[in-house]
Amino acid sequence: MDSNGELARAHADLWKHLFGFLPSAALNCLIELGVPDLIQNHGKPMTVSEIVGELSITNPIKTCCLGSMMDILAHSGFLSREAKGVEDEDIAYSLTTASRLLLKDEPLNLRQFVFYLLGKILAGPWPLLGQWLKNDTPTVFETCYGIPFWELATKSDFGPLFNEAMAVDSRLIGEILVNECKAAFEGLASIVDVAGGTGTLATIIAKNFPTIKCKVFDLPHVVAGLQNNKNLEFIGGDMFEEIPHVHVALLKNILHDWSDEKCIMILKKCKEAISEGEEKSGKVMVIEMVKREDDTVDYQLVRVRLAMDVHMTSCVNGMERNEKEWAHLFFAAGFTTYKITPMSGLISLIELFP
Ligand SMILES: C[S@@+](CC[C@H](N)C(=O)[O-])C[C@H]1O[C@@H](n2cnc3c(N)ncnc32)[C@H](O)[C@@H]1O
């Protein structure tokens, strides 16, 4: 390394990575303390002194630390920061569209997703990645907890937390889907949300398209006790065995949980389900990320997709896929054509035709 500042820049770059976890920790802390709600209820931008006053924090060191956390989140664009006067302490913070997604009263809030992803259970495995790469356990989750992800989700309090996190994600993605991809639902007679969790997405579809008969299919313990209504029915079962016969089978964020081999098995079961439905001219709708090589234009989306890839492979041996990888699965499962419709943000709708 030369002396033209390269060494110092490398040092700073390393430190940036060393503290890469801190924006997440700050985010978790601020939601736990209800800071976004305080700012919202205040009705105008709030200073750190006003926030600590509401939180009854009196220790000046802790006040200072809260201010630094607010600054970290403002730096990444998650909060907005403006000077109220000439003094530093007159800085006031307001919410952005992203931080509004953390408000308790926001109908599309993602708070449960944050608690799930940044909570103790999912934070546990990350220091063990290196150990996992060299040992015999299939996932870093098993290296950490001794049992697979899905088993822990069945047996412990982690299950309800996971289901709630999936539900809030589906609530947001569902709104985007029915707004941006309306045409894909027009004329459908019946739809099954395969591994549809507690039915949030199917509920949105049923509400927006009242003539479509909607079914939610998931493991028996996930749908146990959930109430059917007029055009929404819950069915327990195993997608590797048989999927209810319908016009259209939908898979949201399912295939990224599984290996290619398992995905082909699931897609074949979906193909059987739509071929044996009354309409016999159905399709499969896959709602997932499509990794793109030209993503360099949107640095943030590339980062999220790369991180999701590590998350999926190490926790459940799934993966995020690019179009070529998706196409391989679709053709191997016997579909003849597919159509990708990118939606705003991270997700695409992929329609598969037999
Ligand atoms: C990542 S979650 C996605 C839930 C929902 N589709 C969503 O996006 O909110 C995966 C779901 O697959 C379900 N699942 C796992 N194995 C299954 C199986 N063999 N048959 C049916 N559902 C299964 C889980 O219970 C869980 O609800």
Coordinates of C-alpha atoms and ligand atoms in Angstrom, one line a residue:
M1 CA 0.0 0.0 0.0
D2 CA 1.2 3.5 -0.8
S3 CA 1.3 6.5 1.5
N4 CA -1.2 8.6 -0.6
G5 CA -4.0 8.1 1.9
E6 CA -4.7 4.6 0.6
L7 CA -3.8 3.0 3.9
A8 CA -5.9 5.4 5.9
R9 CA -8.9 4.9 3.5
A10 CA -8.5 1.1 3.8
H11 CA -8.5 1.5 7.6
A12 CA -11.6 3.7 7.5
D13 CA -13.3 1.2 5.1
L14 CA -12.6 -1.7 7.4
W15 CA -14.1 0.3 10.3
K16 CA -17.1 1.0 8.3
H17 CA -17.6 -2.7 7.9
L18 CA -16.8 -3.5 11.5
F19 CA -19.7 -1.2 12.5
G20 CA -22.0 -2.3 9.7
F21 CA -24.4 -3.8 12.4
L22 CA -24.9 -0.6 14.2
P23 CA -27.6 1.0 12.0
S24 CA -29.7 -2.2 12.6
A25 CA -29.1 -2.1 16.3
A26 CA -30.1 1.5 16.4
L27 CA -33.2 0.8 14.4
N28 CA -34.2 -2.0 16.8
C29 CA -33.6 0.2 19.8
L30 CA -35.6 3.1 18.5
I31 CA -38.6 1.0 17.7
E32 CA -38.4 -0.7 21.1
L33 CA -38.5 2.7 22.7
G34 CA -41.3 3.9 20.4
V35 CA -39.3 6.9 19.1
P36 CA -41.0 7.0 15.6
D37 CA -44.4 7.1 17.4
L38 CA -43.2 9.9 19.7
I39 CA -42.1 12.0 16.7
Q40 CA -45.4 11.2 14.9
N41 CA -47.5 12.2 17.9
H42 CA -45.5 15.3 18.4
G43 CA -46.8 16.6 15.1
K44 CA -43.5 18.3 14.1
P45 CA -39.8 17.5 14.0
M46 CA -38.4 16.6 17.5
T47 CA -35.1 17.4 19.1
V48 CA -33.1 14.8 21.2
S49 CA -33.9 16.8 24.3
E50 CA -37.6 16.6 23.6
I51 CA -37.3 12.8 22.9
V52 CA -35.4 12.0 26.1
G53 CA -37.9 14.2 28.0
E54 CA -40.7 12.0 26.8
L55 CA -38.7 8.8 27.5
S56 CA -37.6 10.0 31.0
I57 CA -33.9 9.5 30.1
T58 CA -31.9 11.8 32.3
N59 CA -28.3 10.5 32.1
P60 CA -26.4 12.9 29.8
I61 CA -24.2 10.1 28.3
K62 CA -27.3 8.1 27.3
T63 CA -28.9 11.2 25.9
C64 CA -25.8 11.7 23.8
C65 CA -25.9 8.1 22.6
L66 CA -29.5 8.3 21.6
G67 CA -28.6 11.4 19.5
S68 CA -25.8 9.5 17.8
M69 CA -28.2 6.7 17.0
M70 CA -30.6 9.2 15.5
D71 CA -27.8 10.6 13.5
I72 CA -26.8 7.1 12.2
L73 CA -30.3 6.6 11.0
A74 CA -30.5 10.1 9.5
H75 CA -27.2 9.4 7.7
S76 CA -28.7 6.4 6.0
G77 CA -31.8 8.4 5.0
F78 CA -34.1 6.5 7.5
L79 CA -34.8 9.7 9.5
S80 CA -34.7 13.2 8.3
R81 CA -32.5 15.7 10.2
E82 CA -32.8 19.5 10.1
A83 CA -31.3 22.3 12.0
K84 CA -33.7 24.3 14.1
G85 CA -31.2 27.0 15.0
V86 CA -27.5 27.6 15.0
E87 CA -26.6 25.3 17.9
D88 CA -26.1 21.6 17.4
E89 CA -28.6 20.7 20.1
D90 CA -31.2 22.4 18.0
I91 CA -31.2 19.6 15.5
A92 CA -34.7 18.2 15.0
Y93 CA -35.6 14.8 13.5
S94 CA -38.6 13.9 11.5
L95 CA -39.9 10.7 9.8
T96 CA -39.3 9.5 6.3
T97 CA -41.5 7.2 4.3
A98 CA -39.3 4.3 5.4
S99 CA -39.5 5.2 9.1
R100 CA -43.2 5.6 8.9
L101 CA -43.4 1.9 8.2
L102 CA -42.4 1.5 11.9
L103 CA -45.3 3.3 13.4
K104 CA -47.7 1.3 15.5
D105 CA -50.7 2.9 13.8
E106 CA -49.5 2.6 10.3
P107 CA -51.8 0.0 8.7
L108 CA -48.9 -1.4 6.6
N109 CA -46.3 -1.3 9.3
L110 CA -43.4 -3.7 9.3
R111 CA -42.6 -3.7 13.0
Q112 CA -43.0 -7.4 13.5
F113 CA -40.6 -8.0 10.6
V114 CA -37.9 -5.9 12.4
F115 CA -38.5 -7.8 15.7
Y116 CA -38.2 -11.1 13.9
L117 CA -35.1 -10.3 11.8
L118 CA -33.2 -8.3 14.5
G119 CA -34.4 -10.4 17.4
K120 CA -32.2 -12.7 19.5
I121 CA -33.0 -15.9 17.6
L122 CA -31.9 -14.7 14.2
A123 CA -29.0 -12.7 15.5
G124 CA -27.5 -15.8 17.2
P125 CA -26.1 -17.7 14.2
W126 CA -24.1 -15.0 12.4
P127 CA -20.9 -15.3 14.4
L128 CA -20.9 -19.0 13.5
L129 CA -20.8 -18.6 9.7
G130 CA -17.2 -19.7 9.5
Q131 CA -17.7 -22.7 11.8
W132 CA -20.7 -23.7 9.7
L133 CA -18.9 -23.5 6.4
K134 CA -16.4 -26.1 7.6
N135 CA -18.6 -28.4 9.7
D136 CA -21.1 -31.1 8.7
T137 CA -24.4 -29.4 9.7
P138 CA -26.6 -28.4 6.8
T139 CA -27.4 -24.8 8.1
V140 CA -25.8 -22.2 10.3
F141 CA -29.1 -22.3 12.2
E142 CA -28.4 -25.9 13.1
T143 CA -24.8 -25.1 14.0
C144 CA -26.2 -22.6 16.5
Y145 CA -29.4 -24.2 17.8
G146 CA -28.9 -27.9 17.0
I147 CA -32.3 -28.2 15.1
P148 CA -33.4 -26.9 11.7
F149 CA -35.2 -23.6 11.3
W150 CA -38.6 -25.1 10.5
E151 CA -38.4 -27.4 13.5
L152 CA -37.7 -24.4 15.8
A153 CA -40.6 -22.6 14.1
T154 CA -42.9 -25.5 15.0
K155 CA -41.8 -26.1 18.5
S156 CA -41.1 -22.7 20.1
D157 CA -42.3 -19.1 20.5
F158 CA -40.2 -18.4 17.5
G159 CA -43.0 -19.9 15.3
P160 CA -45.7 -17.2 16.1
L161 CA -43.0 -14.5 15.7
F162 CA -42.0 -15.9 12.3
N163 CA -45.7 -16.1 11.2
E164 CA -46.4 -12.5 12.3
A165 CA -43.3 -11.3 10.4
M166 CA -44.4 -13.1 7.2
A167 CA -47.9 -11.7 7.7
V168 CA -46.8 -8.1 7.8
D169 CA -44.6 -8.6 4.8
S170 CA -47.5 -10.1 2.9
R171 CA -49.7 -7.2 3.9
L172 CA -47.4 -4.7 2.3
I173 CA -46.5 -6.8 -0.8
G174 CA -50.1 -7.8 -1.2
E175 CA -51.1 -4.1 -1.5
I176 CA -48.4 -3.6 -4.1
L177 CA -49.4 -6.7 -6.0
V178 CA -53.1 -6.0 -6.3
N179 CA -52.4 -2.4 -7.3
E180 CA -49.7 -3.1 -9.8
C181 CA -50.7 -6.5 -11.2
K182 CA -54.5 -6.3 -11.2
A183 CA -54.7 -7.8 -14.7
A184 CA -53.0 -11.0 -13.6
F185 CA -56.0 -11.7 -11.3
E186 CA -58.8 -10.8 -13.7
G187 CA -61.1 -13.7 -14.7
L188 CA -59.6 -16.2 -12.2
A189 CA -62.1 -18.6 -10.7
S190 CA -60.1 -19.9 -7.7
I191 CA -56.7 -19.5 -6.2
V192 CA -54.7 -21.4 -3.6
D193 CA -51.9 -19.6 -1.7
V194 CA -49.5 -22.5 -1.3
A195 CA -47.7 -22.3 2.1
G196 CA -49.7 -19.1 2.5
G197 CA -49.0 -18.8 6.3
T198 CA -51.9 -17.3 8.3
G199 CA -53.6 -16.0 5.1
T200 CA -52.8 -12.4 5.0
L201 CA -52.1 -12.3 1.2
A202 CA -55.1 -14.5 0.4
T203 CA -57.3 -12.2 2.5
I204 CA -56.2 -9.2 0.5
I205 CA -56.8 -11.0 -2.8
A206 CA -60.3 -12.1 -1.5
K207 CA -61.1 -8.6 -0.6
N208 CA -60.0 -7.1 -3.9
F209 CA -61.4 -9.8 -6.1
P210 CA -64.6 -11.0 -4.4
T211 CA -65.5 -13.4 -7.2
I212 CA -62.2 -15.5 -6.8
K213 CA -62.6 -18.4 -4.4
C214 CA -59.4 -18.2 -2.2
K215 CA -57.8 -21.0 -0.3
V216 CA -54.8 -20.9 2.1
F217 CA -52.8 -24.1 2.2
D218 CA -50.1 -24.5 4.9
L219 CA -48.9 -26.9 7.5
P220 CA -51.7 -28.0 9.8
H221 CA -50.4 -26.3 12.9
V222 CA -50.1 -23.0 11.1
V223 CA -53.7 -22.9 9.9
A224 CA -55.2 -24.6 13.0
G225 CA -58.1 -22.6 14.4
L226 CA -58.1 -20.0 11.6
Q227 CA -61.7 -19.1 10.5
N228 CA -63.0 -19.6 7.0
N229 CA -65.2 -17.0 5.6
K230 CA -67.3 -16.3 2.5
N231 CA -64.6 -16.7 -0.2
L232 CA -61.6 -17.7 2.0
E233 CA -60.9 -21.2 3.2
F234 CA -57.9 -22.6 5.3
I235 CA -56.6 -26.1 4.5
G236 CA -53.9 -27.9 6.4
G237 CA -51.5 -30.2 4.6
D238 CA -48.1 -30.8 3.1
M239 CA -47.2 -29.2 -0.3
F240 CA -44.8 -32.0 -1.0
E241 CA -47.7 -34.5 -1.0
E242 CA -50.7 -32.8 -2.6
I243 CA -52.0 -29.3 -3.2
P244 CA -55.8 -28.6 -3.5
H245 CA -57.0 -28.5 -7.1
V246 CA -57.7 -24.9 -8.3
H247 CA -57.5 -22.6 -11.2
V248 CA -54.3 -20.9 -10.0
A249 CA -51.6 -21.8 -7.5
L250 CA -49.7 -18.9 -5.9
L251 CA -46.3 -19.2 -4.2
K252 CA -45.1 -16.1 -2.4
N253 CA -41.6 -16.3 -0.9
I254 CA -41.7 -20.1 -0.8
L255 CA -39.3 -21.3 -3.5
H256 CA -36.4 -19.2 -2.1
D257 CA -36.7 -21.4 1.1
W258 CA -35.8 -24.6 -0.8
S259 CA -33.1 -26.3 -2.9
D260 CA -33.6 -26.7 -6.7
E261 CA -34.6 -30.3 -6.2
K262 CA -37.3 -29.4 -3.7
C263 CA -38.5 -26.4 -5.8
I264 CA -39.1 -28.7 -8.8
M265 CA -41.1 -31.1 -6.5
I266 CA -43.3 -28.2 -5.3
L267 CA -43.7 -26.8 -8.8
K268 CA -44.7 -30.2 -10.1
K269 CA -47.3 -30.5 -7.4
C270 CA -48.6 -27.0 -8.3
K271 CA -48.8 -28.0 -12.0
E272 CA -50.9 -31.1 -11.0
A273 CA -53.1 -28.9 -8.8
I274 CA -53.9 -26.5 -11.7
S275 CA -54.2 -29.2 -14.3
E276 CA -56.8 -31.1 -12.3
G277 CA -58.8 -28.0 -11.3
E278 CA -62.2 -27.5 -12.9
E279 CA -60.8 -24.9 -15.4
K280 CA -57.8 -26.9 -16.6
S281 CA -56.2 -23.8 -18.1
G282 CA -54.7 -22.4 -15.0
K283 CA -51.3 -20.9 -14.2
V284 CA -48.9 -20.7 -11.3
M285 CA -48.0 -17.3 -9.8
V286 CA -44.6 -17.0 -8.1
I287 CA -43.9 -13.9 -6.1
E288 CA -40.2 -13.6 -5.4
M289 CA -37.1 -11.6 -6.0
V290 CA -35.3 -12.0 -9.4
K291 CA -31.6 -11.4 -9.0
R292 CA -30.3 -9.3 -11.9
E293 CA -26.8 -8.8 -13.1
D294 CA -27.6 -5.3 -14.3
D295 CA -28.7 -4.3 -10.8
T296 CA -25.6 -2.1 -10.4
V297 CA -27.9 0.9 -11.1
D298 CA -29.7 0.4 -7.8
Y299 CA -27.0 -0.2 -5.2
Q300 CA -29.5 -0.6 -2.3
L301 CA -31.5 -3.4 -4.1
V302 CA -28.3 -5.2 -4.9
R303 CA -27.2 -5.1 -1.3
V304 CA -30.5 -6.4 -0.1
R305 CA -30.6 -9.2 -2.6
L306 CA -27.0 -10.3 -1.8
A307 CA -27.8 -10.2 1.9
M308 CA -31.0 -12.2 1.4
D309 CA -29.0 -14.8 -0.5
V310 CA -26.7 -15.4 2.4
H311 CA -29.6 -15.4 4.8
M312 CA -31.6 -18.0 2.8
T313 CA -28.7 -20.3 2.0
S314 CA -27.2 -20.3 5.5
C315 CA -30.5 -20.5 7.5
V316 CA -32.6 -22.9 5.4
N317 CA -30.4 -24.0 2.4
G318 CA -32.6 -22.0 0.1
M319 CA -31.4 -19.2 -2.3
E320 CA -32.3 -16.1 -4.3
R321 CA -32.3 -16.8 -8.0
N322 CA -31.6 -15.0 -11.3
E323 CA -33.8 -15.4 -14.3
K324 CA -31.7 -18.2 -15.8
E325 CA -31.8 -20.1 -12.5
W326 CA -35.6 -19.6 -12.3
A327 CA -36.1 -20.7 -15.9
H328 CA -34.2 -23.9 -15.2
L329 CA -36.7 -24.8 -12.4
F330 CA -39.8 -23.9 -14.4
F331 CA -38.8 -26.0 -17.4
A332 CA -37.6 -28.9 -15.3
A333 CA -41.1 -28.9 -13.6
G334 CA -42.8 -29.1 -17.0
F335 CA -43.9 -25.6 -17.6
T336 CA -43.6 -24.3 -21.2
T337 CA -43.6 -20.6 -20.8
Y338 CA -43.2 -17.9 -18.1
K339 CA -43.6 -14.1 -17.9
I340 CA -41.8 -11.9 -15.4
T341 CA -43.4 -8.7 -14.3
P342 CA -41.1 -6.6 -12.0
M343 CA -43.1 -4.8 -9.3
S344 CA -41.9 -1.6 -7.5
G345 CA -39.2 -2.5 -5.0
L346 CA -37.6 -5.9 -4.5
I347 CA -40.2 -8.3 -5.8
S348 CA -41.4 -9.6 -9.2
L349 CA -44.5 -11.5 -10.2
I350 CA -43.6 -14.6 -12.3
E351 CA -46.5 -16.3 -14.1
L352 CA -45.9 -19.9 -15.3
F353 CA -48.0 -21.6 -17.9
P354 CA -48.2 -25.4 -18.5
Ligands
LIG1 C1 -41.3 -17.9 4.3 S1 -42.9 -18.5 4.9 C2 -43.9 -17.7 3.6 C3 -45.3 -17.5 4.1 C4 -46.2 -16.8 3.1 N1 -46.2 -17.3 1.8 C5 -45.7 -15.3 3.0 O1 -45.0 -14.9 2.1 O2 -46.0 -14.6 3.9 C6 -42.9 -20.2 4.4 C7 -44.2 -20.9 4.8 O3 -44.0 -22.2 4.3 C8 -44.8 -23.1 5.2 N2 -44.4 -24.5 4.9 C9 -43.2 -25.0 5.2 N3 -43.2 -26.3 4.8 C10 -44.4 -26.6 4.3 C11 -45.0 -27.8 3.7 N4 -44.3 -28.9 3.6 N5 -46.3 -27.7 3.3 C12 -47.0 -26.5 3.4 N6 -46.4 -25.4 3.9 C13 -45.2 -25.4 4.4 C14 -44.4 -22.5 6.5 O4 -45.3 -23.0 7.5 C15 -44.5 -21.0 6.2 O5 -45.8 -20.5 6.5

